[in-house]
Tab-separated table of C-alpha atoms and ligand atoms in Angstrom:
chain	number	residue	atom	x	y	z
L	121	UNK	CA	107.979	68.701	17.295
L	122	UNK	CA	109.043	65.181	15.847
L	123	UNK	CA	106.003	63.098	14.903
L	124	UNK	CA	105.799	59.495	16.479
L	125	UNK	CA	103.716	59.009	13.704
L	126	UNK	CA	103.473	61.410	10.569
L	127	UNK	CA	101.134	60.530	7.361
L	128	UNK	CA	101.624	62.539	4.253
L	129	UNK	CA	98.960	62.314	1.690
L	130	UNK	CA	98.256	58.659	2.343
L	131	UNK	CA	95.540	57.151	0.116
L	132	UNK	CA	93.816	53.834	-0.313
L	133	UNK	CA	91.927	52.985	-3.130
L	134	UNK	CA	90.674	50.025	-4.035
L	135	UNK	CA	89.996	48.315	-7.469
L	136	UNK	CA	86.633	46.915	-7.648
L	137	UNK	CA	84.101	45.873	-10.977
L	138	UNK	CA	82.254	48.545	-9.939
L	139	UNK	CA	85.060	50.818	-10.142
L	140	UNK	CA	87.406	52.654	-8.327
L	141	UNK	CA	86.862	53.081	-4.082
L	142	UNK	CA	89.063	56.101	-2.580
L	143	UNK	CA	88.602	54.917	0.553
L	144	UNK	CA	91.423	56.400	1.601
L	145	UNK	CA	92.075	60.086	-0.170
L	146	UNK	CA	95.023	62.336	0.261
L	147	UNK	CA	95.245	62.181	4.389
L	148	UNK	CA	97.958	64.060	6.052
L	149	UNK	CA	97.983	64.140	9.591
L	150	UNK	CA	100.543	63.836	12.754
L	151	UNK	CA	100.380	61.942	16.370
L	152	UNK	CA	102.801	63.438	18.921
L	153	UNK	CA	104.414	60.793	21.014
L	154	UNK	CA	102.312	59.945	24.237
L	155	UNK	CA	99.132	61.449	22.119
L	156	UNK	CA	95.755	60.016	21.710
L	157	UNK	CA	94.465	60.736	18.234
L	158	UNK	CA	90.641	59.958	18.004
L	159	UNK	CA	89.749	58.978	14.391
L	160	UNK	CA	86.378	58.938	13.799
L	161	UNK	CA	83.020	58.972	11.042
L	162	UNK	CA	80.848	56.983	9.956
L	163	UNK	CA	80.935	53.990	8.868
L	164	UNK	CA	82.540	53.051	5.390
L	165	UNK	CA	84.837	56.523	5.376
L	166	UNK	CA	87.794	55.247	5.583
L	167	UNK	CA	89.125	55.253	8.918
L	168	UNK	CA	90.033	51.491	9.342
L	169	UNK	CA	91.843	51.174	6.242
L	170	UNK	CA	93.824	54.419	7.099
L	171	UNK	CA	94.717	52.034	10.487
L	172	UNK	CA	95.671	48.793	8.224
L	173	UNK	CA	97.657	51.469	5.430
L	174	UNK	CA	99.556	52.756	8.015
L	175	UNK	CA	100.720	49.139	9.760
L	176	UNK	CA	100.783	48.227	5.825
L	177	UNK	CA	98.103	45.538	6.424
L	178	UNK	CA	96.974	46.775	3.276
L	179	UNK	CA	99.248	48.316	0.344
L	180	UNK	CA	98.987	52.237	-0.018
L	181	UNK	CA	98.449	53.357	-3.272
L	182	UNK	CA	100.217	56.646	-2.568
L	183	UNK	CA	101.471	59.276	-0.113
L	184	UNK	CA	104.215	58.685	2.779
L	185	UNK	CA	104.116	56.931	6.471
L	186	UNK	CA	106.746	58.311	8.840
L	187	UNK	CA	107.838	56.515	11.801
L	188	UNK	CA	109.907	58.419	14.168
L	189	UNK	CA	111.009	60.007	11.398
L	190	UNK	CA	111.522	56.821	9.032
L	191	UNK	CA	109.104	56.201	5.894
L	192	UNK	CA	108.089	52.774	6.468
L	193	UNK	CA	106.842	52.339	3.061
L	194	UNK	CA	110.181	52.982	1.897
L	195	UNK	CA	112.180	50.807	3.843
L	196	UNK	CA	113.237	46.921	3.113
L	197	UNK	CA	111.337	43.950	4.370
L	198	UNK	CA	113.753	42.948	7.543
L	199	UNK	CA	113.736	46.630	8.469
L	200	UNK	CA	110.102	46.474	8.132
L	201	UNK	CA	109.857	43.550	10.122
L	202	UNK	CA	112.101	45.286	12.943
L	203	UNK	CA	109.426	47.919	12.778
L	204	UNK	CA	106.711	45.764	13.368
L	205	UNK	CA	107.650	45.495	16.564
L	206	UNK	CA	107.566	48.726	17.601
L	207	UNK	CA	103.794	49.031	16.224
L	208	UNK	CA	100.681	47.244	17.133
L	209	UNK	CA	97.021	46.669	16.809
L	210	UNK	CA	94.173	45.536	18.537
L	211	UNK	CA	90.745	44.709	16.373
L	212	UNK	CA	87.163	45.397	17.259
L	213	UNK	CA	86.121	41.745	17.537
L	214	UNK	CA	87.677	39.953	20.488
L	215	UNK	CA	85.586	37.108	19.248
L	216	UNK	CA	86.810	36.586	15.890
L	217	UNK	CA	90.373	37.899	16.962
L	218	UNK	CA	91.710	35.120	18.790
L	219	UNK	CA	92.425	31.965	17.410
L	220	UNK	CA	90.157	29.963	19.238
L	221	UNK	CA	91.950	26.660	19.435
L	222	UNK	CA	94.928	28.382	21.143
L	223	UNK	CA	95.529	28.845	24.738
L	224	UNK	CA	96.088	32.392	26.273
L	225	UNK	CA	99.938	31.483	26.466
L	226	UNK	CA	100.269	30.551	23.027
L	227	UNK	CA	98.214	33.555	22.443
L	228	UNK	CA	99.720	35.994	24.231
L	229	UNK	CA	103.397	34.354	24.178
L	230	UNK	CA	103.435	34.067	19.961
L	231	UNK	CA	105.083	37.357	19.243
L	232	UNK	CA	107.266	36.731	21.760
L	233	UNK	CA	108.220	33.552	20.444
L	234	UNK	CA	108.353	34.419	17.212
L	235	UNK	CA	110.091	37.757	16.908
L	236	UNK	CA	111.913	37.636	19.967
L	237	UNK	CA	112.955	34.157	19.985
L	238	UNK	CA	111.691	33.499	23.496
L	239	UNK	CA	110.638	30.318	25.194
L	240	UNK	CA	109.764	27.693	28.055
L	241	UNK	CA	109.957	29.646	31.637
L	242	UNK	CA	110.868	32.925	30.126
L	243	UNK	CA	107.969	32.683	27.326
L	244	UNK	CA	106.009	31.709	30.925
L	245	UNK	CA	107.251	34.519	32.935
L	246	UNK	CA	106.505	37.058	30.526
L	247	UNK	CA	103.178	36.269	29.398
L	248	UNK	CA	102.243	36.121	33.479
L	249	UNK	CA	103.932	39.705	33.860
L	250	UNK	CA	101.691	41.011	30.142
L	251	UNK	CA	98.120	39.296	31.880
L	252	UNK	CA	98.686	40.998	35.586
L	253	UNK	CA	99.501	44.460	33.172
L	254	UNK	CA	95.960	43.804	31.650
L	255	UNK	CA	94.248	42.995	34.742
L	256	UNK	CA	94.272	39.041	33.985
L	257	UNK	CA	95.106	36.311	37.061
L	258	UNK	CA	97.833	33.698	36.883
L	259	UNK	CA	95.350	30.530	36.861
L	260	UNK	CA	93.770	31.948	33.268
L	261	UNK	CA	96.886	31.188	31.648
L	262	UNK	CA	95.711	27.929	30.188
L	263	UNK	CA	92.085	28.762	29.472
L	264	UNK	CA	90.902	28.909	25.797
L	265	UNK	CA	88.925	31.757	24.175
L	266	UNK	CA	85.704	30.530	25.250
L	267	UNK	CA	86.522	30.645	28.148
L	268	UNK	CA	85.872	34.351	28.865
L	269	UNK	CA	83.940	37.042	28.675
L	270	UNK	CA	84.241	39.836	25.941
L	271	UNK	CA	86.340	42.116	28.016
L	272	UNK	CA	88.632	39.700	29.554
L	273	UNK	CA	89.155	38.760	25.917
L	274	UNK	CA	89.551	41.961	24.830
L	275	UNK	CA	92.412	42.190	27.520
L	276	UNK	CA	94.059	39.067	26.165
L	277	UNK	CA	93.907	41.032	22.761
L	278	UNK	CA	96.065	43.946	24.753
L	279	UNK	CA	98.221	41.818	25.902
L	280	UNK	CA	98.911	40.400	23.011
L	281	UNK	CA	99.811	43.644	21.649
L	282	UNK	CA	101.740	45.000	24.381
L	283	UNK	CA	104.305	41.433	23.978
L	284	UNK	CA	106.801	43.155	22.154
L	285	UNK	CA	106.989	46.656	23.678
L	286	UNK	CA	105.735	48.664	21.043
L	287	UNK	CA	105.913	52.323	21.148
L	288	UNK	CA	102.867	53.072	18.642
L	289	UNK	CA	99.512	50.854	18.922
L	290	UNK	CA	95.622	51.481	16.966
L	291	UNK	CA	92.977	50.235	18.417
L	292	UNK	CA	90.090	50.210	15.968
L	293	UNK	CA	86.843	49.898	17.500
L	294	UNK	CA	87.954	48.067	20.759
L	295	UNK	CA	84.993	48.603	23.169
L	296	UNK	CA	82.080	48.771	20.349
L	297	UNK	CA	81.401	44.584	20.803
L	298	UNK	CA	81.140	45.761	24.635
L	299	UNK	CA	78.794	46.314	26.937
L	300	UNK	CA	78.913	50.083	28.255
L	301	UNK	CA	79.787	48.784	31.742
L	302	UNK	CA	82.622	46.907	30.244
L	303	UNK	CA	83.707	49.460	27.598
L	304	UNK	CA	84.370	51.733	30.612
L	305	UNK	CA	86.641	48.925	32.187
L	306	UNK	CA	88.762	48.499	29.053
L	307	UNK	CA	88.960	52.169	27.846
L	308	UNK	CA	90.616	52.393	31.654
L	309	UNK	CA	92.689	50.059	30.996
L	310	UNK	CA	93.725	51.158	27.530
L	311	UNK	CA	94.601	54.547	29.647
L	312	UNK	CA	96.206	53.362	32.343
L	313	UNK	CA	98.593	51.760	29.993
L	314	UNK	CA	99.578	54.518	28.624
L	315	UNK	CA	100.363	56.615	31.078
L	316	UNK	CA	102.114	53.773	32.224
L	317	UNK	CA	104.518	52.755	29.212
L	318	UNK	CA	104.306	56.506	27.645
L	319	UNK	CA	102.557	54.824	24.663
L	320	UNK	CA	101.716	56.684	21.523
L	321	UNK	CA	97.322	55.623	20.335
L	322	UNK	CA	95.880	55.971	16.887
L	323	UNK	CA	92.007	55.407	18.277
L	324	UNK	CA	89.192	54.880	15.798
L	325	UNK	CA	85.854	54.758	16.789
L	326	UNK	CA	82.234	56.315	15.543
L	327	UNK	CA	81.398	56.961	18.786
L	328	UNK	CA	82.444	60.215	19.368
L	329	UNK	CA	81.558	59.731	23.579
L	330	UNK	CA	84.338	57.050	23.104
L	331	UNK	CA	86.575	59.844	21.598
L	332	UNK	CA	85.905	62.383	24.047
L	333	UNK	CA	86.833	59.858	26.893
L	334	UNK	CA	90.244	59.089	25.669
L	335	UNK	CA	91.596	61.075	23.105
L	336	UNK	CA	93.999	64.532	22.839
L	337	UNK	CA	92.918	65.194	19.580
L	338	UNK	CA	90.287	64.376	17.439
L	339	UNK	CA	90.203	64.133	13.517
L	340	UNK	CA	86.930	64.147	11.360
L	341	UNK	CA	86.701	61.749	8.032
L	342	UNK	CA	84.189	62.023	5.712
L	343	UNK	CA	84.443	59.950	2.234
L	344	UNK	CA	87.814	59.014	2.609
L	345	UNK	CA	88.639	62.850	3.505
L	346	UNK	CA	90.018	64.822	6.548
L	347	UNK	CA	87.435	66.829	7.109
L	348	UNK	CA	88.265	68.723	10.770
L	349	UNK	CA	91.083	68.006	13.088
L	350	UNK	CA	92.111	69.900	16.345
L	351	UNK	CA	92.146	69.256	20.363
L	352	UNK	CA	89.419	67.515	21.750
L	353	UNK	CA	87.881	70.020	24.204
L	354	UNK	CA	88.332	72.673	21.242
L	355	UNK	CA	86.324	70.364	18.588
L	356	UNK	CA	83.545	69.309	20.945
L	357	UNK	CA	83.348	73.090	22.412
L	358	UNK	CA	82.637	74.422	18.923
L	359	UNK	CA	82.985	72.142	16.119
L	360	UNK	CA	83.702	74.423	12.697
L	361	UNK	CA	82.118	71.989	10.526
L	362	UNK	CA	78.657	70.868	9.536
L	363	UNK	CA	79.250	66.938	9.110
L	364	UNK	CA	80.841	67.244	12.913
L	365	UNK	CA	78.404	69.423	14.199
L	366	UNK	CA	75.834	67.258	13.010
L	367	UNK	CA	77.742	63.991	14.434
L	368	UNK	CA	77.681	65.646	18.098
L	369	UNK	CA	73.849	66.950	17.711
L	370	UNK	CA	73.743	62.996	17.175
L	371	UNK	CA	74.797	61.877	21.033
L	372	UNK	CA	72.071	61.068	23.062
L	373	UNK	CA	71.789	63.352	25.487
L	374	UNK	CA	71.299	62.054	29.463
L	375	UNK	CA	68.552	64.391	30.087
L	376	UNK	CA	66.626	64.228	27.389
L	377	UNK	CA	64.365	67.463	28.734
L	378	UNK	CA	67.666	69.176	27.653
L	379	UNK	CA	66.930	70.486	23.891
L	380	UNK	CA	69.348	71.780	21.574
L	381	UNK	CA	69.610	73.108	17.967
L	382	UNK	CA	69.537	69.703	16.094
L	383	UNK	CA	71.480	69.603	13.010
L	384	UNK	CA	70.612	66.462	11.399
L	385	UNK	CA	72.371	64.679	8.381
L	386	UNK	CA	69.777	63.718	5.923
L	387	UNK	CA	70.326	60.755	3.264
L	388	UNK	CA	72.917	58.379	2.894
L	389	UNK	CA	76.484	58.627	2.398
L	390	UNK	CA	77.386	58.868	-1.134
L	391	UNK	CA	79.163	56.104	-2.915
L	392	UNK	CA	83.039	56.373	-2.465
L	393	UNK	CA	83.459	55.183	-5.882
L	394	UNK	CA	81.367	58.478	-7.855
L	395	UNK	CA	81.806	60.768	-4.773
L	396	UNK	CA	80.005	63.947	-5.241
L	397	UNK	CA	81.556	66.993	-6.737
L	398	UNK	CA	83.320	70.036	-5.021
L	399	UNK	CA	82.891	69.228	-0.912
L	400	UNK	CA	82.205	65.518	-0.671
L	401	UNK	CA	80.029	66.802	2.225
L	402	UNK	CA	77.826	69.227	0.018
L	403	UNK	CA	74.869	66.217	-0.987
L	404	UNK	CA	74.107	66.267	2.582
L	405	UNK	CA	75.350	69.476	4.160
L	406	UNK	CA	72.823	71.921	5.817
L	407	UNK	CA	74.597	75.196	4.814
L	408	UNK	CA	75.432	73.931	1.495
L	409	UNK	CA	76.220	77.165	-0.979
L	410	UNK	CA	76.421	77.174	-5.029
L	411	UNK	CA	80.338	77.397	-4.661
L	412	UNK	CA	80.274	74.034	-2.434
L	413	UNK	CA	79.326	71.945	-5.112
L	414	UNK	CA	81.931	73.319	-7.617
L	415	UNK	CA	84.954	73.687	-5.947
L	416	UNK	CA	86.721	71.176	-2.997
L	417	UNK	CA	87.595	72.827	-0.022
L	418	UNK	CA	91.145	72.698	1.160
L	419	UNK	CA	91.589	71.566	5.110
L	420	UNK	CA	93.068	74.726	6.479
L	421	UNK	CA	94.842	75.271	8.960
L	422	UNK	CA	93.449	77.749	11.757
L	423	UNK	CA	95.846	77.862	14.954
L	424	UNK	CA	95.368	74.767	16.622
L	425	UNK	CA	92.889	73.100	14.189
L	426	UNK	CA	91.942	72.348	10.797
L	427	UNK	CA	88.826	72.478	8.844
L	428	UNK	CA	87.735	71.682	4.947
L	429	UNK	CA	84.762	74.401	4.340
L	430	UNK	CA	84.021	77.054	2.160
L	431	UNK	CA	82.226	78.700	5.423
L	432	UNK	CA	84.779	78.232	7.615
A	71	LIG	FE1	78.831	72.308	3.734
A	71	LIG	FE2	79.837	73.764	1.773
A	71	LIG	FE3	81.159	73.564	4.052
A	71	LIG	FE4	80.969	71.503	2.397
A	71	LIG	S1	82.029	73.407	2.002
A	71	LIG	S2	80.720	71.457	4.590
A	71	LIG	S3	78.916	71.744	1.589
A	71	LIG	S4	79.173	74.516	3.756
């Protein structure tokens, strides 16, 4: 199978007077086309900059991006910019996201105009067709920012990055500003749409309900690591490691007269920049063994899935 989107050992780290951060460390992974992958952990491990290293928002400081079968850290800047277009993303915040002293044409309409040279009644046309595909009405066109609520301009955001037909989009914490009644309404949406336009999702979130909703496939970062990947139902049937057992044992529960074995993560995440030795996982980890804190575990492969623990 040909990866929409294939990284190879992508890493992030970033230079600070503190020291090194890996927030990004060796992360290999693949998204089929017309897949849902479901990024998540908590935060500060590394799972938005692996969303800005891959649209190169941010440099990578090593590894490989493939897109349909190109590596777009390898290729010029007009090919890049070609690219672009075929690869979007839409932020957490839609109230920091939109430039507030624009109107939802100019919005909506500026890649449009800007990459595809459109304007006047076509700009028009097309921005009305992108807000009825997002659930928007005709009359909003002119409306400013303010002028909604956080869904609706969370749908302006979608719109936005559905202008230039792109095959690939992230979405990095879309519905987490939301209310939950509204987070339902959008994550629809988000589905809807692809199904619709046979679109290809990175989705990170650290809510793993979120995750369950949408997503194929789910992969597990811990400290800037790939700690468990595999399909959905698989993961949240039996999860093979500790830090995502203990992230499920985490989600509320609707009756809360249902118990279960609670596996609970004790003490902070460690610093990226002096992460512990042997399994990042091992100053925190339950079933923590002598050999865990000497030597990393690989992420093996095991049919459908992958895991990084000794105990696996
Ligand atoms: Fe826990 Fe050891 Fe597995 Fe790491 S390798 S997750 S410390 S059991």
């Amino acid at each position: 199978m040909r990866f929409c989107v294939e990284s190879q050992h992508l890493k992030k780290y970033f230079h600070t007077d503190s020291g090194v951060v890996r927030a990004v460390d060796d992360v290999s992974f693949g998204i089929e086309p017309g897949e849902t992958v479901g990024l998540v952990g908590e935060s500060g491990c590394g799972k938005s900059t692996v969303g800005r290293t891959i649209l190169k928002l941010v440099d990578p400081s090593g590894g490989k991006l493939f897109f349909e079968g190109r590596d777009i850290f390898e290729i010029d800047r007009s090919e890049r910019r070609a690219l672009r277009r075929e690869m979007g993303i839409v932020f957490q915040n839609p109230y920091s996201s939109l430039n507030p002293r624009m109107k939802v044409l100019q919005i909506v309409g500026e890649p449009l105009k800007t990459h595809a040279k459109i304007n006047g009644a076509r700009l028009r046309r097309k921005v009305l067709e992108l807000l009825a595909q997002v659930g928007l009405k005709p009359e909003q066109l002119n409306r400013f920012p303010h002028q909604f609520s956080g869904g609706q301009r969370q749908r302006i955001a979608i719109a936005r990055s559905l202008a230039l037909d792109p095959k690939f989009l992230i979405f990095d914490e879309p519905t987490s500003a939301l209310d939950v009644s509204v987070q339902a309404q959008v994550l629809n949406l988000i589905r809807k749409l692809q199904r619709s336009k046979n679109l290809t999702y990175l989705f990170i979130t650290h809510d793993l309900l979120v995750v369950k909703y949408i997503a194929d496939r789910i992969l597990v970062m811990y400290l800037g690591k790939l700690v468990e990947a595999g399909p959905v139902e698989a993961v949240f049937e039996h999860a093979l490691h500790p830090y995502t057992q203990a992230l499920l044992a985490a989600i509320p529960k609707a009756d809360p007269s249902i118990r279960q074995k609670r596996l609970l993560l004790e003490g902070e995440v460690p610093s990226p920049i002096n992460p512990p030795s042997g399994c990042r996982f091992h100053s925190r980890c339950p079933k923590v063994v002598s050999i865990c804190r000497e030597k990393e575990p690989e992420l093996r492969r095991l049919g459908q899935r992958q895991v990084a623990c000794h105990l696996a």
